[in-house]
Each structure stands twice: as C-alpha cells, then as structure tokens.
XYZ file of C-alpha atoms in Angstrom:
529
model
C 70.524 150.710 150.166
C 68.099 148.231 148.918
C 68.220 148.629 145.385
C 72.127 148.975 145.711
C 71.756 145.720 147.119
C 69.406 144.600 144.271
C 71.745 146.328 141.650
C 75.006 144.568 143.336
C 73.238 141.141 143.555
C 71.796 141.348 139.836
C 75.346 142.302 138.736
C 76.821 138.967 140.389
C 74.614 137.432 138.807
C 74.886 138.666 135.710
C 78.896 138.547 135.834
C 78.593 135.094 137.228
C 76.070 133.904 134.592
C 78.806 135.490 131.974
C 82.218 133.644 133.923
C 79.673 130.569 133.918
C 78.543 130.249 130.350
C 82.039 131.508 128.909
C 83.246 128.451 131.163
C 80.733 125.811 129.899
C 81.231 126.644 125.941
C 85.030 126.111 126.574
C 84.341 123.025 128.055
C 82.072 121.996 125.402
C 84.489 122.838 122.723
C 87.129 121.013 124.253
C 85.366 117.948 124.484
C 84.015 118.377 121.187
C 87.606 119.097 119.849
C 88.949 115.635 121.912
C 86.328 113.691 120.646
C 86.630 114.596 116.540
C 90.584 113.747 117.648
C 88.961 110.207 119.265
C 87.110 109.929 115.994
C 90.214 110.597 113.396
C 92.332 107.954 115.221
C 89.679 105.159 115.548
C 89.002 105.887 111.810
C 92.554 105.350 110.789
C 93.203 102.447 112.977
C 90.494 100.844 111.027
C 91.821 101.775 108.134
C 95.413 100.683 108.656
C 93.200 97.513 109.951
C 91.750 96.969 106.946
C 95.117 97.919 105.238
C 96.812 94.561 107.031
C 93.840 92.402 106.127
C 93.949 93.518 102.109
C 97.859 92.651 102.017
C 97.455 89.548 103.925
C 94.831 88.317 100.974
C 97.624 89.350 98.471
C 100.045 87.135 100.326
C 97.850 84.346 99.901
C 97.061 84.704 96.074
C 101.017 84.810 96.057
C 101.392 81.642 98.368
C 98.467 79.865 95.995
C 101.533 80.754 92.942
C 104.133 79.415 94.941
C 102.533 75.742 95.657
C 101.280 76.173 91.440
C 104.735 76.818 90.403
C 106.078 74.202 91.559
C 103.718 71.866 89.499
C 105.198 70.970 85.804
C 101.218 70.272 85.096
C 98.047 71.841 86.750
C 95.226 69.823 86.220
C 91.374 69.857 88.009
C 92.082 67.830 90.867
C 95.600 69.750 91.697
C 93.886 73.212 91.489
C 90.788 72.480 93.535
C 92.631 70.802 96.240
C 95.136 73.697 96.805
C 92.423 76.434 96.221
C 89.817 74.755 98.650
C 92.483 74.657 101.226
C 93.335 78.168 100.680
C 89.413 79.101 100.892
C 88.998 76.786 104.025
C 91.134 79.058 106.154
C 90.025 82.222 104.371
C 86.452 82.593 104.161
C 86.487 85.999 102.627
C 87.764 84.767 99.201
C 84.299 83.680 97.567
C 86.401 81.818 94.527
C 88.951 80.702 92.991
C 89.727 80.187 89.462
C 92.833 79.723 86.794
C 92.785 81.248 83.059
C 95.371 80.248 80.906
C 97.486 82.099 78.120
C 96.247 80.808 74.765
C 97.250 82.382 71.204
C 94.855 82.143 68.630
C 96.918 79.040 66.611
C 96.864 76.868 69.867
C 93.193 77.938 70.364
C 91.233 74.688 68.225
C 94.037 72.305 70.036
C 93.150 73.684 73.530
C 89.559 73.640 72.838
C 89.969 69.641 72.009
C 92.444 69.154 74.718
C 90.191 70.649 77.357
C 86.838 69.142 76.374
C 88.525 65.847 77.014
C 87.946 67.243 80.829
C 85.058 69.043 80.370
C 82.086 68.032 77.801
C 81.630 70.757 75.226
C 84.422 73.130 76.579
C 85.171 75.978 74.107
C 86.577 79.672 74.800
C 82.757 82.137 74.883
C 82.357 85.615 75.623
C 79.019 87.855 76.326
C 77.455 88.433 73.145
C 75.723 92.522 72.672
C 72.441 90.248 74.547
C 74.599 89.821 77.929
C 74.282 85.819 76.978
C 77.639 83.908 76.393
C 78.160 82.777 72.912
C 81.756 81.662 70.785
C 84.409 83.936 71.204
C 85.313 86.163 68.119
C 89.416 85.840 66.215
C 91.960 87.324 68.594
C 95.553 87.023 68.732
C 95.217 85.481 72.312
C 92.739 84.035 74.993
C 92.714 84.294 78.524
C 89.989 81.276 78.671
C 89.047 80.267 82.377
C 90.211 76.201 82.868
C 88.948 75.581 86.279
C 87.015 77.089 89.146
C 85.964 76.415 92.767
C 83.321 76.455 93.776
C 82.292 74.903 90.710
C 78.244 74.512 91.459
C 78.065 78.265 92.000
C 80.594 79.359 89.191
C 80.413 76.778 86.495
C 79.412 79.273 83.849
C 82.607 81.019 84.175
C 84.049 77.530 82.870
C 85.912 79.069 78.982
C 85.478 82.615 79.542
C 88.066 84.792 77.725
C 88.505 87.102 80.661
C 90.179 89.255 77.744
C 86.658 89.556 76.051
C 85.900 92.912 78.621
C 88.244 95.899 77.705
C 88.757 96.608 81.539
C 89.909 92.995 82.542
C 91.474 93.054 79.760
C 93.363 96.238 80.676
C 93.689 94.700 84.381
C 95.545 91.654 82.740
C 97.856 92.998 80.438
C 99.134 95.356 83.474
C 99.371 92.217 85.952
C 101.423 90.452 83.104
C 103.787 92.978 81.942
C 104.778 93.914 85.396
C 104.461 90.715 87.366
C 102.503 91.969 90.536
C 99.016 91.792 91.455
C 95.917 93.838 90.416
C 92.916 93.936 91.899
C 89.970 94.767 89.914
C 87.614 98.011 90.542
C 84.608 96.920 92.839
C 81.625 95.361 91.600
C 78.248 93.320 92.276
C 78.043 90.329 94.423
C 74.701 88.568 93.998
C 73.986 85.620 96.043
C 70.882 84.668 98.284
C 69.604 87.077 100.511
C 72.644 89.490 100.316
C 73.945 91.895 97.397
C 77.577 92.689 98.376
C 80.818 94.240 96.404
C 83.537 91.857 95.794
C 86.807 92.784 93.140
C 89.205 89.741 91.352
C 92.520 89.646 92.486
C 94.910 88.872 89.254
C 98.239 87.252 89.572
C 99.888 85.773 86.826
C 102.065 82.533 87.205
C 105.134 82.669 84.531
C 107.228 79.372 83.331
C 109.932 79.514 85.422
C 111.578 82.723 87.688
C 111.398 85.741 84.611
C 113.338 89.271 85.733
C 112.768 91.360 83.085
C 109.500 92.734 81.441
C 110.635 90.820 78.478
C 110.897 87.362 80.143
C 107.244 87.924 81.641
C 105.818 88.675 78.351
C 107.499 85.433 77.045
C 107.244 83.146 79.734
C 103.474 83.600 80.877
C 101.979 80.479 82.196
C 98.615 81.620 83.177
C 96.449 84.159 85.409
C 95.527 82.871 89.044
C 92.358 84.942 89.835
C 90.483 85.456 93.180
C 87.149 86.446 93.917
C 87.275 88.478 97.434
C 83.829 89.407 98.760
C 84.428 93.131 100.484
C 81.951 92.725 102.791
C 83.701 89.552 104.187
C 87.496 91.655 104.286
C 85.543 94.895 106.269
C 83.768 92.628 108.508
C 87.436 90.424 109.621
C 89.887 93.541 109.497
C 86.996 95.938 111.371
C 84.806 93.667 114.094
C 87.243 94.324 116.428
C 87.714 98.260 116.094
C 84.904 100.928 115.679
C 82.382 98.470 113.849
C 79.411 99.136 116.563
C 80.238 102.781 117.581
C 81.003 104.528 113.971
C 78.914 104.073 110.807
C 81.468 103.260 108.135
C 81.757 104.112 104.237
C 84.273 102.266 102.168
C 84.981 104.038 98.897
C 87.267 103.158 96.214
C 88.496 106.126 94.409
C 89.143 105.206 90.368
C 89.594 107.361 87.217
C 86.134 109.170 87.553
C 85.753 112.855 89.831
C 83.474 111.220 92.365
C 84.251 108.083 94.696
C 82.169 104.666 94.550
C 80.735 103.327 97.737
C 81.418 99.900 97.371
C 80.723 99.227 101.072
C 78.363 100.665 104.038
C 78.063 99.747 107.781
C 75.508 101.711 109.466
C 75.324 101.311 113.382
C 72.329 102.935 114.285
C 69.049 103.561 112.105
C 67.037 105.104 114.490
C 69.151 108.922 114.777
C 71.325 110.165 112.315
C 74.533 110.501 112.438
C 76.777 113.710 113.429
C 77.667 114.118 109.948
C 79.565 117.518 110.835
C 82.123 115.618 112.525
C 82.632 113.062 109.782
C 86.374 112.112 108.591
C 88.382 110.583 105.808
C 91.172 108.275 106.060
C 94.604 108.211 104.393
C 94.430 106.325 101.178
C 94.348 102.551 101.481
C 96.958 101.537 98.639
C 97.181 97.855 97.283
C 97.114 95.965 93.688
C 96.603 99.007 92.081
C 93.545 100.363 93.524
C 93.190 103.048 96.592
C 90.467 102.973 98.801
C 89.189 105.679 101.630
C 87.586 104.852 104.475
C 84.810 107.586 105.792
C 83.882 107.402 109.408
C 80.742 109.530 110.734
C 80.140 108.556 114.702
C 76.364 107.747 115.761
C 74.739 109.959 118.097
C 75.703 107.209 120.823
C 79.201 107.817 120.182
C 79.336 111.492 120.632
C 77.324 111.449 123.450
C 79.161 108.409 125.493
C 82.288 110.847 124.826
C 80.650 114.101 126.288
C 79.874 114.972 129.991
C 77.435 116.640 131.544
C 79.440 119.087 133.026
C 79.150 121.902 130.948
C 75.485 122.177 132.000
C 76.440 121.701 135.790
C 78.948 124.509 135.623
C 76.618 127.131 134.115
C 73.884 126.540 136.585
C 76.595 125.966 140.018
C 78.498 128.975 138.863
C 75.200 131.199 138.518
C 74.170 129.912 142.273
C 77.867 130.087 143.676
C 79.707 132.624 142.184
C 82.259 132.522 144.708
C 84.012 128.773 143.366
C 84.248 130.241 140.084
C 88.181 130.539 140.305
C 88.034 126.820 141.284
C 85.769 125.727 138.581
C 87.928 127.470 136.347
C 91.060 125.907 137.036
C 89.427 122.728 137.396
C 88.095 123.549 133.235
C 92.036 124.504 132.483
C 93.356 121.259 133.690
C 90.523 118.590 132.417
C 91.110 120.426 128.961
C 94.919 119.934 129.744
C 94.118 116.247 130.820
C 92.562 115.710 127.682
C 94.769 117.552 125.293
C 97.685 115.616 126.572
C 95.641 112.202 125.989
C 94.951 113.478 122.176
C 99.041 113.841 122.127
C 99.597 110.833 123.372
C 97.371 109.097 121.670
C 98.708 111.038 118.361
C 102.043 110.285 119.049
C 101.625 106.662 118.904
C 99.774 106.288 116.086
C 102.648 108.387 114.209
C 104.975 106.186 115.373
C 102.980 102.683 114.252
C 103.062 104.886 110.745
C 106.671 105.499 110.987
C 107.228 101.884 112.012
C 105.161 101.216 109.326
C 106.889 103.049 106.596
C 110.587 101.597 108.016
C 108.354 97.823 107.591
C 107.896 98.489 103.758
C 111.203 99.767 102.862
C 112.760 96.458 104.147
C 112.813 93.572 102.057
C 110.998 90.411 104.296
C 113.723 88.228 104.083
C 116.881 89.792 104.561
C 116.175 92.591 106.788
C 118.108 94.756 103.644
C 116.453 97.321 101.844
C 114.191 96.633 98.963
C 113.946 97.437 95.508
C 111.721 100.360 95.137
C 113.206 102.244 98.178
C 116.586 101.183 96.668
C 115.468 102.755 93.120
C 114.380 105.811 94.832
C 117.565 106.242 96.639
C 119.528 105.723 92.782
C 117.376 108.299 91.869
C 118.087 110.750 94.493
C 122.029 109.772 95.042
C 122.328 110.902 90.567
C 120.375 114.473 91.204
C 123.270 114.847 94.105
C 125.508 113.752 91.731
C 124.671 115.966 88.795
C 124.276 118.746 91.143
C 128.214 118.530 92.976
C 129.332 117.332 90.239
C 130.845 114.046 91.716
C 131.100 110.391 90.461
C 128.717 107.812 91.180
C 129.076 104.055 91.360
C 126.651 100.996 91.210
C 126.742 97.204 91.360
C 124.258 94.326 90.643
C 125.029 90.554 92.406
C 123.589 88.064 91.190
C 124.005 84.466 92.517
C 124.963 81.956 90.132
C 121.892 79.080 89.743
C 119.768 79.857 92.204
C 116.775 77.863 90.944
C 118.588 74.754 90.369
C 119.785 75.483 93.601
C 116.134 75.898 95.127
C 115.110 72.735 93.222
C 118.013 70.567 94.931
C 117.772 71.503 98.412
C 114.830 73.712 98.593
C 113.105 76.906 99.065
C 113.986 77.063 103.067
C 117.561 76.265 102.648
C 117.778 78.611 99.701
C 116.673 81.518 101.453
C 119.461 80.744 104.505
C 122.132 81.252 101.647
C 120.343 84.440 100.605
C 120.661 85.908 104.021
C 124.401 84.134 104.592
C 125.545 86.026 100.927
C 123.731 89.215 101.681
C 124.863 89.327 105.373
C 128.763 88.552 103.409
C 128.201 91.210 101.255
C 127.078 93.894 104.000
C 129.924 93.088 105.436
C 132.062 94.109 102.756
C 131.204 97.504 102.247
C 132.986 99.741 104.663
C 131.408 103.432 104.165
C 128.144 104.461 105.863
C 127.059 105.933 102.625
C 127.238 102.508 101.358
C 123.830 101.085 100.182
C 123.160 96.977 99.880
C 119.614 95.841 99.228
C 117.888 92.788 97.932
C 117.101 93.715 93.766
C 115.711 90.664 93.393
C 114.906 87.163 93.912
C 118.566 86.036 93.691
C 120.029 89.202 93.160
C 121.503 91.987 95.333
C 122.115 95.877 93.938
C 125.158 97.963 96.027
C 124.779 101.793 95.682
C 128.015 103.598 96.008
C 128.168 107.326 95.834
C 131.255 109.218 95.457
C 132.627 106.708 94.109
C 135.026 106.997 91.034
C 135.894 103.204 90.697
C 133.934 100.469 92.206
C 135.730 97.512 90.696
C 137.658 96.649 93.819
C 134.708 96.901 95.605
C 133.219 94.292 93.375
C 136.192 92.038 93.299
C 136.161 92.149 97.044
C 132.937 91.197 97.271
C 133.115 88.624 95.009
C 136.181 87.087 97.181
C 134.244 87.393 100.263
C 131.236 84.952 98.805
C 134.015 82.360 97.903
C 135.469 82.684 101.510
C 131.911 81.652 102.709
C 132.575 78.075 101.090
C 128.811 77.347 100.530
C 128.538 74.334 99.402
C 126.476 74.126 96.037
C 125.577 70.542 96.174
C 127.776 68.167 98.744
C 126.461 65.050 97.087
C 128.275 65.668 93.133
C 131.153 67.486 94.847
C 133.407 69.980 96.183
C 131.576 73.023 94.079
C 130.757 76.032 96.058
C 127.934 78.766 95.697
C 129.334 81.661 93.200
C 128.157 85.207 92.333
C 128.543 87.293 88.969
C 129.043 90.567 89.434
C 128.278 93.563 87.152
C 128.762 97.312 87.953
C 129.066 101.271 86.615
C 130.858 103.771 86.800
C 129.745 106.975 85.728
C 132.248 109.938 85.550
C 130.159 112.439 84.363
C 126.318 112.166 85.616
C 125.293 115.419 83.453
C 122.775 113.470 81.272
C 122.746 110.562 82.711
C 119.252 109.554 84.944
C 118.918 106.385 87.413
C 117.162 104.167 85.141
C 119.845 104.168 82.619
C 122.522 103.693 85.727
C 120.598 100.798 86.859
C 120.696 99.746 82.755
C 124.561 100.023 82.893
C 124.958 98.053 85.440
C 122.703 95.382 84.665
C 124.107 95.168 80.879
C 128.020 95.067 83.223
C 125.957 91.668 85.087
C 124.948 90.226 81.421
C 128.144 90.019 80.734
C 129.735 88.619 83.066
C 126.792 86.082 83.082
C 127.485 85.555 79.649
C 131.324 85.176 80.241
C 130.773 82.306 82.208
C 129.644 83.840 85.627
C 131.975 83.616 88.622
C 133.578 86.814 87.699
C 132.532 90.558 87.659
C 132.659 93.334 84.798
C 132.538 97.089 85.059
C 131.456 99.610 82.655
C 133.035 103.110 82.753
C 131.951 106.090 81.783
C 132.880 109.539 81.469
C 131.431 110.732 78.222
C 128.109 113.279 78.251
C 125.141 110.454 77.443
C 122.426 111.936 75.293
C-alpha cells in the first residue's frame, strides 16, 4: 500500500509537472508572440512617423519656391531672409543654398556679374587633389550663388554642383521632371558630432511650365537643402519608441546591401534581442526609400513579459488539483492578448488605408490626383481592349490662370479652382465617371464606355459660363472661361493610356490655339500602330 501510495503520488507529480510545464511554455510563447506583434507596430508607427516628418520637409523646400517665384529678381539679401526664416522654425535643415542654370556662353558674363557681389566669384570644382580649382568647358553650370549659413558654408560659394556625376544625375532628374530629389545619404562633419545629412533638390522654373519640354526651357535655378538625418529621426521619433527600441535607419540605393545612415542605441550595457528584430515598410520620398530596423533592448522584452510562466510550473507541481483553473485562466489571458494584437492591428491597417485614400486625393480639391488618375487611364484602356468597348477622355483647362493668380491672388485663385472643379463634378452624371485635378489649372474627366464625349464637353463647358466668375470686376464684365480638349477612341486595340492622354491633350492645344473658350474632340476608330 505504501509504495502504491509512493507510485500514485510520484505519478501526480510527474503528470502535474508535465500539465505544468506544457502550461508555462504556452504562456511563454504567447507572450513572446504578443510582444514581437508590440514590436512590429511600434516599429511602423515610427516609421510612418518619420514618413510625415520627411514630407513635411518637402513641403517646405516647395513653400521656400513658392515665396522665390514670386520674385522677378533673387538677390543675397532676398534669399537669406526667406531661407533663415524657413531654418528658424525648422532646425533640422542645416542649410540652405540656390544654384543657378548657366550655359557655357553666359558663363564669363555671370562670373563678372556675380563678383560685383562677391570678390573673386568664379564657377570651381574639386580638382583629382579634393581642393577646388576653375571649373573645366561644359555646355552648362549649376554654380552655387548664395548660401546660409554663410560662415559655415562659404566655400560652397561657385560650386558647379554639376561637377560630381551623381549630383549631376540628381539634377538633371529634378529638372526634367519638376519634383524633388533628395540625394543618397552622406557625411555630416561638424564639432563634436559626425552625422548623415542628404540635399534636397528642387528646381524653380520661369514661370508655371506643364510639359517636360517647358521645364527643360524655362529652368530658373535649383533651390537646395541641406537636412541633417539625425535632426529628422530625433523630431519624427522622440515621441514613439526612441528610449525602449534601438533603431537602424537604412537607405536602400542601387547596391545589394543597405547603408546605415543612422543608429540610436538605447542601452549599451546588454545586447539587444536581435532574434526578434523587424523591418519596416519602405519609407518612399524624393526618390529615395528608406527602412527602418527596430531590435527591442533587453528592458523592453522583459517590461512586456510576466512572471507567470515560472509561477505556474512550480503552483501546478504543488497543487495539481487547480490545474483546470490555471488552464483556463492561460486560454483566456492568451485570448486577452490575441484580441489586443487584433485590435491593435486593425487600426494601424486602417491609418494605412486612410493613408493610401490621403495620397490619391489631390490637397486642394478633395478630387483625385494625377497619378491615381493615370493609373485608372491605364486600367479603364486594358478593360477596354479586353470588351472591346469605346473609351472617352477630356482635359479642362482654365483659361489664364496665372494672370489670374497675379491679379487677385493665390488664395482667391484656388476658391475658383474648387468653384470650377466642384461645377464640373457636377456635370458628369454616371458613377463610372472620373474628374480629377491634372494639373495646376487643369482638370482631366475619364469616361469609359463612352463612344462620344463631345456633349459631355460642351456641357461642361456651359456649366463654367453659368458660374459667372468674374475674371477681373475692375476692367469689366469678362468672366472666367475653360478650353476644353477630348478623345474618342473607337477602337482601343493598339492604343495604350499615354497616347490617350496625348490625344486628348493635342484636342486641348487646339482649342487653346483656336482662341480658347471652346472645346475640340479628336475621334478615332482606326487600329494605331
């Protein structure tokens, strides 16, 4: 009877020592599995953080263009003063500077012109030494005219930022298509810190061009900022996972491997818990993607994990008779904390939906943009081609708009955008129907199914003259007019979206030419080769 006892208590035991570790390790792995969860959304948060804070420093390189198009002549004290109030607010740009477009006839004119400024001004480069010496014969400069801070930049004063292939490269882009590009990272050195930092190029065009030809024809000059990364991680992150997670910024270029242009470390005295390390999404903007690679500190794991996976294995050894309880109680805390990793998933895919709806709208109007527009041409032509149906597009444009904007303003011009859009919305009667904002004065209409979509266009060209807006009340009764050009394409066999976008934009030149205030339409039905 004794050692049946024995035997029947050693069994418990041994059966509750099994129910009790089987209990803890599913514990532990459920905590383990909430926390790399914890870890993946605190990572992207920062990263969609650090997202916001990169496009808000492209909005103000593009609000520094604004305030320097509207100047007929930028000169020293006109740059400095704009730029140093820019770099007041913003601490993380380190400098600002402006190159201008010079060909190599105007080069010995600019020279003189600008030395009048600045004593012994001439366009250098970096010699095969590293030191800067007279720039070689080019077609064209890209000399630097001003900087500020000047004390801490002055030897940037004349250099052809052209003189390196890969600014040269970065220019060229920026130019041709008219948007910003940011440089790939490189080396800060100041006192007592040695940080990455990339140029921001925007280029500032005579004028309001369209068309890749007009930007290559109209360039004014390059505005360039110098954005210290450090500075960007420490604003768009500080309030996140800064303390808690150490941080790797990397910015993914041509190359196999990743740079690590940035590197917060939390805590020096453990490592990390690299095996539950994780990657962000892509950080797009100005041409460049970034990752962001989050491995939590030792502190971080362990603030996240309880104790009672160690409590349960020795209780349920002692007390084998609670271990129905304790594992129910297990069941639900993992159920507690599965739901909480739902929930806390579910809401960060809908700030990325929200997100995605944000950048498919143009800022203004509310209307879709261009690219999503362009995509949707693109996709409404395969449908096309495949049921063999018709396919119909229009481009508005509204008749001076810059003289319009130089009369009354840029505020009041953008309420008649949104009036004419809003008009033109409106108009269209079909769900299919697509309006969005193609440019800065001009609107595109997608209509599929559509074998003729000149009514469409003379309607809404009667709707913006029902509006009545008046173009200038102080020379007279004129009114606010739109030229109208549009397609439509019969037969979409060989026909692709850029060259249905070309038809209708060639249908706009004319009637431009024609003396806007009227529309043309372009059919066709033939197979395009």
């Amino acid at each position: 009877m004794a050692k049946k006892v024995l035997y029947s208590t050693i069994v418990t035991v041994l059966v509750g020592l099994f129910f009790s570790f089987l209990a803890a390790v599913s514990l532990y792995q459920s905590e383990k599995q909430s926390v790399k969860h914890e870890i993946q959304k605190d990572v992207e948060n920062a990263a969609l953080s650090l997202g916001r804070e990169l496009n808000i420093s492209i909005e103000l390189i593009y609000a520094l263009r604004s305030q320097l198009s509207l100047s007929h002549e930028i000169n020293e004290d006109s740059f400095t003063a704009l730029a140093n109030n820019v770099m007041d607010r913003h601490p993380n740009i380190r400098a600002m500077e402006w190159a201008e477009f010079v060909t190599n006839d105007e080069r010995s004119l600019y020279e003189a012109e600008a030395a009048l400024e600045f004593s012994l001004f001439e366009i250098v480069e970096l010699n095969e030494t590293g030191d800067l010496a007279k720039a070689g014969l080019r077609d064209r400069y890209f000399p630097v005219r001003y900087v500020t801070p000047y004390a801490e930049n002055q030897n940037m004063l004349g250099f052809d930022l052209a003189s390196r292939a890969s600014m040269k490269d970065a220019l060229e882009m920026s130019w041709y298509r008219g948007v910003p590009i940011a440089t790939p990272a490189m080396r800060l050195k100041r006192e007592f810190e040695d940080n990455s930092g990339f140029l921001m190029l925007l280029p500032v065009y005579f004028g309001e061009p369209e068309t890749a030809a007009d930007r290559q024809s109209t360039l004014r000059g390059f505005l360039l900022g110098l954005f210290a990364v450090g500075d960007i991680f420490d604003l768009a992150i500080n309030n996140t996972v800064k303390e808690s997670i150490n941080l790797e910024l990397l910015d993914v270029g041509l190359q196999t491997r990743s740079d690590v242009i940035y590197r917060n470390v939390v805590d020096l005295s453990e490592p990390p818990v690299a095996t539950l390390s994780y990657t962000s999404a892509p950080i797009y903007f100005a041409g460049r993607e970034w990752l962001l690679k989050g491995t939590p500190s030792s502190s971080y794991v362990n603030e996240r994990m309880s104790v009672y996976p160690h409590l349960i294995f020795f209780i349920g050894v002692l007390i084998f008779t609670l271990l129905a309880y304790l594992l129910y109680m297990l069941q639900h805390r993992a159920l507690l904390i599965q739901k909480r990793v739902d929930s806390k998933t579910r809401e960060l895919r809908e700030a990325n939906k929200k997100l995605e709806r944000i950048s498919k709208s143009d800022g203004l109007t509310g209307f879709c943009n261009r690219d999503y527009f362009e995509e949707c041409v693109e996709a409404e032509v395969k449908r096309t081609q495949r049921d063999k149906l018709a396919i119909s597009m229009i481009v508005i444009e509204i008749d001076n708009m810059s003289h319009y904007n130089a009369k009354h303003g840029r505020v009041a011009g953008d309420k008649a955008i949104r009036l004419i859009g809003q008009s033109l919305v409106d108009t269209l009667k079909r769900p299919g129907d697509l309006l969005a904002r193609y440019g800065g004065e001009t609107f595109a209409i997608l209509l599929p199914n559509t074998k003729d979509g000149a009514p469409i266009a003379d309607a809404c060209l009667a709707s913006i003259k029902q509006l009545k807006l008046p173009f200038d009340k102080e020379e007279g009764s004129q009114l606010m007019t739109v030229s109208i050009g549009g397609v439509t394409v019969l037969n979409a066999d060989n026909m692709d979206a850029s060259k249905v976008i070309a038809y209708a934009e060639i249908a706009l030149g004319k009637a431009v030419v024609s003396g806007r205030d009227q529309s043309n339409w372009i059919y066709t039905d033939t197979q395009t080769t």
